[in-house]
Amino acid sequence: MTKYVVASANEIEPGQRKIIELEGRSIGVFNLDGEYFALLNQCPHAGAELAAYGTIFGVSASEGPDQSIEYERGRSLRCPWHQWEFNVRTGESWYDPRNTKVRKYEVEVIPGSPEEVVDPDGGMQKGPHVMEGYAISVEGDVVVVDTSRRRAGTQGKKVPTAPCAVTQSASTA
Amino acid sequence: MFNLACFREPSERLGALKTMATNVLAENAPAVTQSVRPAVVDCDVHPILASSTALLPYLDEYWADQLTAALSPTYEPNYHPRGSAIAQRLDATLDEEGRAATTVEALVKDVFADGFTDFAILNCLYAVQQIHQPRREAAHARALNTWIAREWLDHDPRLRASIVVPMGTPRAAAEEIAYWAAQDDRFVQVLVLGQSELLLGREINWPIWEAAEKAGLPVAIHIGGVFRQAPTSVGWPTTYLEWYVGQQANLEAQLCSIVSEGILQKFPATKIVVTEVGFNWLPPFLWKFDKLWKSYRPDLPWVDRLPSELIREHVRFTTAPSDGAEEPGRLDNIVSRMGSDQMLVYSSDYPHNHHSGSRDIEAGTTDVGLLDRIYRHNASDLYNLVVPTSSGKAE
């Protein structure tokens, strides 16, 4: 249960990202039009540096081949290797959200400079990059990544999904 | 999400049950309370039009005279050249010219010889689709279907047929489907050929899918072609062997097109029966289709499920040729790799002669439930064909 201060808010411009390391893991923190999101920097498919080199893309949907295509920019992160789409807000892949997803971290922006918000007795901690690479005297809001809410990872233990037809053969037999 | 997709809507099921009550063999007209079972359906049997002059009674005066004036050319496509190994099985009943399946008597005698098959679906391959003149093609399609109804269906209640359509003009094809669907429920399917002028998913072909869905008929995609262009995607093969084997790749292209162009979203009740093209090639194709779909999904935003899932739900394959499924364990293996026991429907492909007999596939599995699906249930789900349980046949 740890929150880390990883950057000052004005450090990650809209449309930009920052790669940090927390608890031995590489994590990408994104600023999309003022909203911040953080995802593990590793694609669950083949391990590419998804957050570092992935493309922020839109999500398209359509009711049918002769219907309009709804397209919303800034919703997905596409892997640099195979262009699989992940929901940048949830880490879920588009095509199999339950079984193929990249770990997501909660991000918040809180007021105050790093000196003011870091708790020396635990709780809020200075993120390593902030300590090493950046002056911690930056004025203004800070970006905080929370590593505490873990969900079960999916890499290497995909839930087998039964083919539909086989499982219901009794219904017409 | 995998499970739900394959179940029919309750209303659809009700409709099927109603049909079951009326589609029973006339000769065994059952009491109202009599129970029925899904019929054993031979989903691919070929009646052969020996001469184009046989169509003269079914063409109007203009087109009959046009045919006669042209010295009655045949549009026999030679998909199975008469002297080739595949053309006709050695034990077939022959006419005086040594040809099988040219008369209803000969075909019925052979197809129902084992007392096992309840219904057979006639897929006539006489190639009206190769007539490039649109109105002539439509006229000959109508004549051929009428010939099928009068010379075949009228003579044996166990026969059903596919509607031959003028593929060169999809609007006319849709009219042909609607025409027969409105008046003759022995036409239980639409027949198109694997090598079409434009891919079957293309919008120009949507009238065919629309009409088939409206009529509640599956669409059989059979080996064969319109020959408006080379019959493989990269040109003209030089041998029959290349042509026959090469059609498998055309079917991959057609399934790719049908899924990608959104036919199964636009016409969600669509059912497809890939006929006489084998099925052992399907699993690696599905794997690749799924795999690349994950990368290129945004190109087809209406496809909201894995292509393999859509194909499992909407597409069936006939068992002849068997692609080696008669080897012990092979049928089980292929069904496992297909991911569904609902995709195969039985066919003999009579009178064509393949490397194994029609029912040799039984040696490929020890699962009687699977065979029951292949022989009865999967086809019954498509065509709603049932027979009374009192018919004395094994259950």
XYZ file of C-alpha atoms in Angstrom:
568
model
C 0.000 0.000 0.000
C 2.211 2.752 -1.074
C 1.710 5.993 -2.845
C 4.641 7.532 -4.597
C 5.206 11.063 -5.681
C 6.481 10.636 -9.227
C 6.473 14.060 -10.789
C 5.313 17.562 -10.438
C 2.130 18.172 -12.354
C 3.639 20.602 -14.805
C 6.407 18.203 -15.656
C 4.236 15.868 -17.781
C 2.623 17.987 -20.476
C -0.737 17.002 -21.993
C -0.069 14.298 -24.549
C 3.209 13.386 -22.886
C 4.228 10.510 -20.690
C 6.872 9.730 -18.135
C 8.435 6.367 -17.440
C 9.249 5.758 -13.797
C 10.340 2.816 -11.733
C 8.445 1.876 -8.613
C 9.122 -1.216 -6.530
C 11.300 -2.615 -9.264
C 8.694 -2.208 -11.977
C 8.742 0.141 -14.928
C 5.560 2.183 -15.140
C 4.326 4.769 -17.606
C 2.435 7.825 -16.376
C 0.346 9.542 -19.062
C -1.219 12.958 -19.184
C -4.164 12.947 -21.587
C -5.653 16.432 -21.724
C -5.066 16.937 -18.034
C -6.164 13.462 -16.951
C -3.418 11.207 -15.637
C -3.185 7.445 -16.125
C -0.525 4.903 -15.238
C 0.103 1.480 -16.761
C 2.793 -1.109 -16.345
C 5.424 -0.662 -19.010
C 5.102 -4.203 -20.290
C 2.695 -5.632 -22.827
C 0.999 -8.792 -21.517
C 1.322 -10.349 -24.951
C 5.020 -10.439 -25.752
C 6.576 -8.077 -23.247
C 7.162 -4.978 -25.340
C 7.672 -1.677 -23.534
C 4.059 -0.792 -24.023
C 3.954 2.419 -22.029
C 7.242 3.785 -23.280
C 6.726 3.176 -26.997
C 3.011 2.522 -27.414
C 0.856 4.897 -29.431
C -2.002 6.786 -27.850
C -4.836 6.048 -30.231
C -8.593 6.312 -30.531
C -11.161 3.591 -30.144
C -13.494 2.848 -33.043
C -16.835 1.118 -32.945
C -19.697 0.586 -35.342
C -23.050 -1.146 -35.249
C -22.644 -2.493 -38.752
C -20.738 -2.226 -41.991
C -23.155 0.389 -43.330
C -23.408 2.330 -40.079
C -21.398 5.300 -38.958
C -18.072 4.681 -37.280
C -17.825 6.185 -33.844
C -14.308 7.172 -33.075
C -12.961 8.690 -29.904
C -9.382 9.806 -29.683
C -7.193 9.319 -26.662
C -8.857 6.141 -25.411
C -6.376 3.411 -26.185
C -2.719 2.577 -26.050
C -1.501 0.457 -28.957
C 1.519 -1.718 -28.495
C 4.539 -0.863 -30.661
C 5.078 -4.489 -31.612
C 1.687 -5.912 -32.651
C -0.620 -2.934 -32.254
C -2.922 -4.643 -29.809
C -5.221 -2.066 -28.261
C -5.411 -1.501 -24.528
C -7.821 0.786 -22.763
C -5.513 3.447 -21.410
C -7.856 4.026 -18.464
C -8.284 0.419 -17.355
C -5.453 -1.535 -18.959
C -7.925 -3.971 -20.489
C -7.306 -5.165 -24.004
C -10.067 -4.360 -26.437
C -10.595 -7.887 -27.699
C -10.400 -9.830 -24.465
C -10.747 -7.461 -21.523
C -11.054 -10.142 -18.877
C -8.125 -12.314 -19.782
C -5.649 -10.027 -21.461
C -4.886 -6.799 -19.663
C -1.974 -4.722 -18.580
C -1.678 -3.699 -14.963
C -3.141 -0.337 -14.194
C -2.202 1.977 -11.314
C -4.277 4.608 -9.661
C -2.999 8.111 -10.207
C -3.955 11.262 -8.437
C -2.828 14.822 -8.505
C -2.655 16.458 -5.144
C -1.896 20.012 -4.247
C 1.372 21.057 -2.838
C 5.044 20.603 -3.499
C 6.795 17.306 -2.852
C 8.259 18.498 0.427
C 4.848 19.283 1.728
C 3.110 16.021 0.776
C 5.711 13.384 1.477
C 5.179 11.653 4.766
C 8.532 10.605 6.319
C 6.826 7.939 8.461
C 5.285 5.968 5.604
C 2.228 6.558 3.485
C 3.187 8.974 0.770
C 6.704 8.318 -0.445
C 9.014 10.098 -2.758
C 9.159 8.290 -6.057
C 12.690 7.352 -7.004
C 12.790 9.467 -10.101
C 11.707 12.495 -8.226
C 14.419 11.980 -5.704
C 17.130 11.263 -8.177
C 16.397 13.309 -11.208
C 14.332 16.251 -10.217
C 14.487 19.016 -7.766
C 12.000 18.270 -5.092
C 11.502 21.930 -4.462
C 9.245 22.326 -7.513
C 6.288 24.449 -6.611
C 2.739 23.405 -7.420
C 0.777 20.142 -7.606
C 2.382 16.720 -7.684
C 1.464 13.502 -9.475
C 1.087 10.516 -7.159
C 0.994 6.852 -8.236
C -0.571 4.292 -5.942
C 0.925 0.804 -6.139
C -1.244 -0.695 -3.445
C -4.282 -1.911 -5.271
C -3.051 -4.992 -6.916
C -5.149 -7.126 -9.103
C -4.298 -10.629 -10.101
C -1.883 -10.531 -12.976
C -2.735 -12.453 -16.092
C 0.613 -13.067 -17.669
C 1.445 -16.715 -18.040
C -1.812 -18.032 -16.675
C -4.521 -17.255 -19.135
C -7.921 -18.472 -18.151
C -8.872 -21.151 -20.651
C -12.082 -20.301 -22.405
C -14.271 -23.103 -23.602
C -15.396 -22.893 -27.207
C -19.035 -21.989 -27.222
C -20.434 -24.695 -29.355
C -18.983 -27.622 -27.500
C -20.306 -26.566 -24.159
C -23.918 -26.387 -25.216
C -24.214 -29.531 -27.255
C -26.741 -30.946 -24.823
C -29.254 -28.267 -25.695
C -30.165 -29.726 -29.034
C -29.038 -33.288 -28.535
C -19.384 -14.243 -23.947
C -18.404 -17.414 -25.741
C -21.397 -19.372 -24.552
C -24.214 -17.007 -25.239
C -23.386 -16.372 -28.848
C -24.295 -19.830 -29.998
C -27.715 -20.148 -28.528
C -30.651 -19.361 -30.669
C -33.111 -16.741 -29.588
C -36.126 -18.338 -27.916
C -38.437 -16.980 -30.584
C -36.262 -18.532 -33.268
C -36.409 -21.861 -31.521
C -40.169 -21.665 -31.337
C -40.268 -21.062 -35.062
C -38.109 -24.110 -35.648
C -40.397 -26.242 -33.540
C -43.412 -25.102 -35.494
C -41.660 -26.005 -38.704
C -40.804 -29.415 -37.307
C -44.491 -30.165 -36.978
C -45.123 -29.583 -40.671
C -41.975 -30.777 -42.350
C -42.363 -34.451 -41.638
C -42.245 -36.851 -44.548
C -45.607 -36.913 -46.247
C -45.619 -40.654 -46.742
C -45.342 -41.197 -43.025
C -47.877 -38.537 -42.154
C -47.816 -38.688 -38.385
C -50.575 -38.228 -35.881
C -50.437 -34.850 -34.212
C -48.970 -36.320 -31.084
C -46.339 -38.410 -32.836
C -42.832 -37.597 -31.844
C -40.140 -36.768 -34.341
C -36.389 -36.897 -34.450
C -33.884 -34.869 -36.460
C -33.444 -36.413 -39.889
C -30.246 -37.797 -41.317
C -29.509 -35.306 -44.078
C -27.076 -35.829 -46.913
C -26.205 -32.187 -47.458
C -24.512 -32.431 -50.840
C -25.817 -34.527 -53.697
C -25.479 -33.614 -57.372
C -28.129 -34.097 -60.012
C -26.566 -33.829 -63.431
C -28.196 -32.054 -66.347
C -27.031 -34.261 -69.211
C -28.031 -31.875 -71.997
C -29.022 -28.235 -72.126
C -31.985 -29.246 -74.290
C -33.576 -30.616 -71.129
C -34.123 -26.989 -70.140
C -36.100 -26.127 -73.271
C -39.497 -26.935 -71.712
C -38.674 -24.620 -68.823
C -37.392 -21.629 -70.818
C -39.831 -19.148 -72.300
C -40.150 -19.044 -76.088
C -37.582 -16.316 -76.531
C -34.868 -17.981 -74.471
C -35.728 -21.449 -75.773
C -35.268 -20.240 -79.324
C -32.086 -18.423 -78.368
C -30.693 -21.655 -76.966
C -31.767 -23.652 -79.999
C -30.387 -21.062 -82.395
C -27.040 -21.298 -80.674
C -27.123 -25.077 -81.275
C -27.851 -25.732 -77.611
C -24.432 -25.191 -76.108
C -23.947 -26.794 -72.747
C -22.842 -24.882 -69.700
C -21.569 -28.044 -68.092
C -18.663 -26.595 -66.078
C -16.521 -29.732 -65.894
C -15.773 -29.168 -62.237
C -15.521 -32.956 -62.213
C -14.476 -33.973 -65.743
C -16.204 -37.169 -66.764
C -13.079 -39.234 -67.125
C -11.360 -37.978 -63.994
C -10.955 -39.980 -60.839
C -13.251 -37.723 -58.892
C -16.170 -37.673 -61.348
C -18.245 -40.624 -60.264
C -17.979 -43.506 -57.881
C -17.423 -46.924 -59.333
C -20.549 -48.467 -57.887
C -22.920 -45.749 -59.092
C -25.991 -46.609 -61.126
C -25.300 -45.442 -64.671
C -27.423 -44.285 -67.582
C -27.028 -45.648 -71.093
C -24.166 -43.240 -71.681
C -22.328 -44.397 -68.608
C -23.137 -41.340 -66.550
C -24.300 -41.314 -62.944
C -26.918 -39.029 -61.375
C -28.548 -37.983 -64.641
C -31.959 -39.352 -63.630
C -33.859 -39.106 -60.402
C -34.377 -42.876 -60.345
C -30.652 -43.599 -60.455
C -29.759 -40.938 -57.926
C -32.442 -41.900 -55.440
C -31.592 -45.577 -55.765
C -27.970 -44.947 -54.840
C -28.270 -42.127 -52.304
C -30.879 -43.857 -50.189
C -29.532 -47.359 -50.740
C -28.240 -47.875 -47.222
C -31.580 -47.107 -45.593
C -29.831 -44.591 -43.381
C -30.256 -41.272 -45.156
C -33.627 -39.579 -44.640
C -33.213 -36.540 -46.883
C -30.757 -35.456 -49.549
C -30.114 -31.912 -50.702
C -29.584 -31.454 -54.425
C -26.858 -29.025 -55.410
C -27.011 -28.782 -59.175
C -23.692 -27.565 -60.535
C -24.818 -26.921 -64.113
C -23.079 -23.596 -64.553
C -25.654 -21.006 -65.452
C -23.391 -18.720 -63.425
C -20.870 -18.839 -66.261
C -23.305 -17.199 -68.680
C -22.043 -13.635 -68.937
C -25.211 -12.146 -70.406
C -27.184 -11.115 -67.312
C -30.716 -11.741 -68.560
C -29.738 -15.017 -70.175
C -28.105 -16.114 -66.912
C -31.243 -15.222 -64.945
C -33.497 -17.002 -67.428
C -31.406 -20.151 -67.325
C -31.241 -20.084 -63.529
C -35.039 -19.957 -63.390
C -35.282 -22.763 -65.921
C -32.762 -24.897 -64.068
C -34.543 -24.464 -60.745
C -37.848 -25.316 -62.409
C -36.238 -28.401 -63.935
C -34.995 -29.367 -60.456
C -38.484 -28.964 -59.015
C -40.300 -30.811 -61.805
C -37.831 -33.518 -62.742
C -36.394 -34.257 -59.323
C -38.220 -32.903 -56.286
C -41.625 -33.913 -57.627
C -40.478 -37.514 -57.924
C -39.282 -38.279 -54.424
C -40.363 -36.700 -51.147
C -36.943 -37.285 -49.634
C -35.297 -34.794 -51.952
C -34.638 -31.174 -51.135
C -32.688 -28.678 -53.212
C -30.605 -25.529 -53.236
C -31.703 -22.548 -55.302
C -29.285 -21.897 -58.143
C -28.883 -18.138 -58.493
C -27.601 -15.854 -61.262
C -24.530 -14.647 -59.407
C -23.574 -12.135 -62.095
C -26.461 -9.889 -61.040
C -27.004 -10.067 -57.277
C -30.319 -8.246 -57.513
C -31.563 -10.926 -59.898
C -30.159 -13.583 -57.581
C -32.197 -12.097 -54.745
C -35.309 -12.232 -56.915
C -34.661 -15.889 -57.663
C -34.342 -16.641 -53.954
C -37.552 -14.781 -53.118
C -39.405 -16.463 -55.991
C -38.752 -19.998 -54.770
C -38.928 -19.211 -51.083
C -42.449 -17.903 -51.599
C -43.795 -21.002 -53.292
C -41.748 -24.136 -52.692
C -40.368 -25.059 -49.283
C -38.497 -27.998 -50.754
C -35.869 -25.445 -51.714
C -34.080 -25.301 -48.395
C -30.865 -23.498 -49.299
C -29.204 -21.011 -51.647
C -26.289 -22.178 -53.770
C -23.385 -19.890 -54.634
C -19.949 -20.758 -55.949
C -16.652 -20.277 -54.182
C -15.112 -18.314 -57.007
C -17.377 -15.307 -57.415
C -16.742 -12.264 -59.603
C -16.258 -10.094 -56.529
C -15.739 -11.381 -52.997
C -18.976 -12.479 -51.406
C -18.720 -9.963 -48.589
C -18.612 -7.009 -50.969
C -21.591 -4.702 -50.861
C -22.574 -5.521 -54.428
C -23.363 -9.050 -53.213
C -25.425 -7.989 -50.192
C -28.766 -8.566 -51.974
C -27.982 -12.287 -51.954
C -27.348 -12.324 -48.206
C -30.351 -10.138 -47.555
C -32.688 -12.357 -49.566
C -31.353 -15.555 -48.023
C -31.749 -14.194 -44.526
C -35.242 -12.940 -45.275
C -36.201 -16.366 -46.610
C -34.564 -18.069 -43.630
C -32.320 -20.116 -45.906
C -28.686 -21.107 -45.393
C -26.256 -20.235 -48.162
C -24.093 -23.069 -49.474
C -20.760 -21.959 -50.870
C -19.781 -24.793 -53.171
C -16.600 -25.515 -55.056
C -16.963 -23.987 -58.506
C -16.793 -20.594 -60.110
C -18.161 -17.947 -62.400
C -14.933 -17.721 -64.426
C -15.168 -14.006 -65.026
C -11.523 -14.084 -64.031
C -8.842 -16.630 -63.206
C -10.081 -19.219 -60.700
C -7.225 -18.731 -58.273
C -6.296 -15.375 -56.837
C -2.956 -15.343 -58.614
C -3.955 -16.539 -62.036
C -4.741 -19.517 -64.191
C -3.547 -22.922 -63.069
C -2.481 -25.299 -65.790
C -3.883 -28.549 -64.405
C -7.124 -29.805 -62.974
C -5.283 -30.799 -59.800
C -4.225 -27.204 -59.195
C -7.737 -25.963 -59.798
C -9.426 -28.393 -57.426
C -6.910 -28.009 -54.607
C -6.699 -24.272 -55.210
C -10.373 -23.660 -54.445
C -9.655 -24.184 -50.757
C -7.716 -20.923 -50.740
C -10.658 -19.192 -52.411
C -12.875 -20.271 -49.550
C -10.459 -18.769 -47.052
C -10.678 -15.515 -48.979
C -14.478 -15.696 -49.021
C -14.763 -16.337 -45.277
C -12.305 -13.505 -44.637
C -14.423 -11.228 -46.776
C -17.763 -12.261 -45.284
C -16.532 -11.699 -41.734
C -14.549 -8.549 -42.451
C -17.205 -6.821 -44.534
C -19.695 -7.263 -41.723
C -22.161 -9.649 -43.395
C -22.715 -11.389 -40.074
C -23.574 -8.093 -38.365
C -25.669 -6.740 -41.214
C -27.511 -10.049 -41.703
C -27.169 -11.741 -38.314
C -29.357 -14.765 -39.097
C -27.001 -15.780 -41.903
C -25.962 -19.423 -42.026
C -23.299 -20.644 -44.414
C -22.521 -24.192 -45.501
C -19.087 -24.553 -47.060
C -19.650 -27.476 -49.378
C -17.236 -29.917 -51.004
C -14.156 -27.965 -50.000
C -13.047 -30.062 -47.009
C -12.527 -28.698 -43.516
C -9.153 -29.788 -42.201
C -7.703 -26.456 -43.366
C -10.020 -24.464 -41.144
C -8.244 -24.396 -37.730
C -4.924 -22.856 -38.842
C -6.872 -20.355 -40.925
C -8.981 -19.389 -37.907
C -5.894 -19.065 -35.749
C -4.274 -16.669 -38.176
C -7.481 -14.699 -38.715
C -7.925 -14.230 -34.962
C -4.290 -13.392 -34.407
C -4.124 -10.672 -37.023
C -7.571 -9.348 -36.146
C -6.097 -8.320 -32.804
C -3.705 -6.058 -34.668
C -6.010 -4.742 -37.378
C -9.364 -4.636 -35.618
C -9.790 -0.872 -36.103
C -10.102 -1.468 -39.855
C -13.378 -3.296 -39.233
C -14.934 -1.733 -36.149
C -18.235 -3.585 -36.647
C -16.537 -6.899 -35.985
C -16.880 -6.992 -32.228
C -15.886 -10.603 -31.648
C -13.113 -12.953 -32.616
C -13.495 -13.978 -36.268
C -13.284 -17.613 -35.191
C -16.209 -17.121 -32.871
C -18.331 -15.665 -35.673
C -17.338 -18.455 -38.023
C -18.121 -21.136 -35.432
C -21.547 -19.668 -34.989
C -22.467 -19.052 -38.617
C -20.521 -21.472 -40.814
C -20.871 -25.219 -41.370
C -18.798 -27.609 -43.472
C -19.838 -30.743 -45.332
C -17.944 -33.933 -44.569
C -17.077 -34.967 -48.140
C -14.287 -34.826 -49.112
C -13.239 -35.895 -45.659
C -9.666 -34.583 -45.615
C -8.493 -37.795 -43.967
C -10.920 -37.631 -41.056
C -11.640 -41.349 -41.395
C -8.283 -42.286 -39.869
C -8.738 -43.441 -36.263
C -8.863 -40.421 -33.984
C -8.600 -37.922 -36.818
C -12.221 -36.844 -36.771
C -12.012 -36.235 -33.030
C -8.817 -34.337 -33.567
C -10.171 -32.035 -36.246
C -13.361 -31.341 -34.294
C -11.281 -30.494 -31.254
C -9.169 -28.102 -33.295
C -12.233 -26.527 -34.839
C -13.420 -25.837 -31.307
C -16.977 -26.980 -31.954
C -18.888 -30.155 -32.659
C -21.577 -28.183 -34.454
C -19.653 -27.248 -37.578
C -19.721 -30.458 -39.585
C -22.736 -31.671 -41.522
C -22.867 -34.996 -43.279
C -22.561 -35.242 -47.046
C -21.877 -38.002 -49.526
C -21.097 -35.646 -52.416
C -22.773 -38.265 -54.609
C -21.941 -39.171 -57.348
C -18.435 -37.811 -56.856
C -15.763 -40.268 -55.918
C -13.395 -39.330 -53.125
C -10.637 -41.302 -51.469
C -12.995 -42.632 -48.828
C -16.626 -43.623 -48.595
C -19.254 -41.217 -47.323
C -19.633 -42.842 -43.926
C -16.024 -43.854 -43.416
C -15.692 -40.833 -41.140
C -17.245 -43.038 -38.463
C -13.844 -44.689 -38.118
C -12.365 -41.332 -37.135
C -14.112 -41.153 -33.773
C -15.450 -43.288 -30.979
C -17.895 -40.589 -29.951
C -21.399 -41.603 -31.042
C -22.698 -38.263 -29.829
C -20.417 -36.502 -32.292
C -21.627 -38.679 -35.146
C -25.194 -37.985 -34.146
C -24.463 -34.267 -34.382
C -22.861 -34.662 -37.803
C -25.575 -36.918 -39.223
C -28.665 -35.352 -37.702
C -28.588 -32.445 -35.318
C -26.296 -30.013 -37.088
C -28.217 -30.303 -40.343
C -31.518 -30.295 -38.502
C -30.545 -26.985 -36.963
C -30.038 -25.632 -40.479
C -32.969 -27.108 -42.368
C -35.501 -28.128 -39.702
C -35.842 -31.560 -41.274
C -37.290 -34.264 -39.048
C -38.797 -37.704 -39.432
C -41.214 -39.598 -37.193
C -39.555 -41.745 -34.593
C -41.805 -44.591 -35.659
C -40.155 -44.852 -39.045
C -38.302 -47.890 -37.829
C -34.885 -46.366 -38.253
C -32.276 -46.633 -35.570
C -32.348 -43.763 -33.139
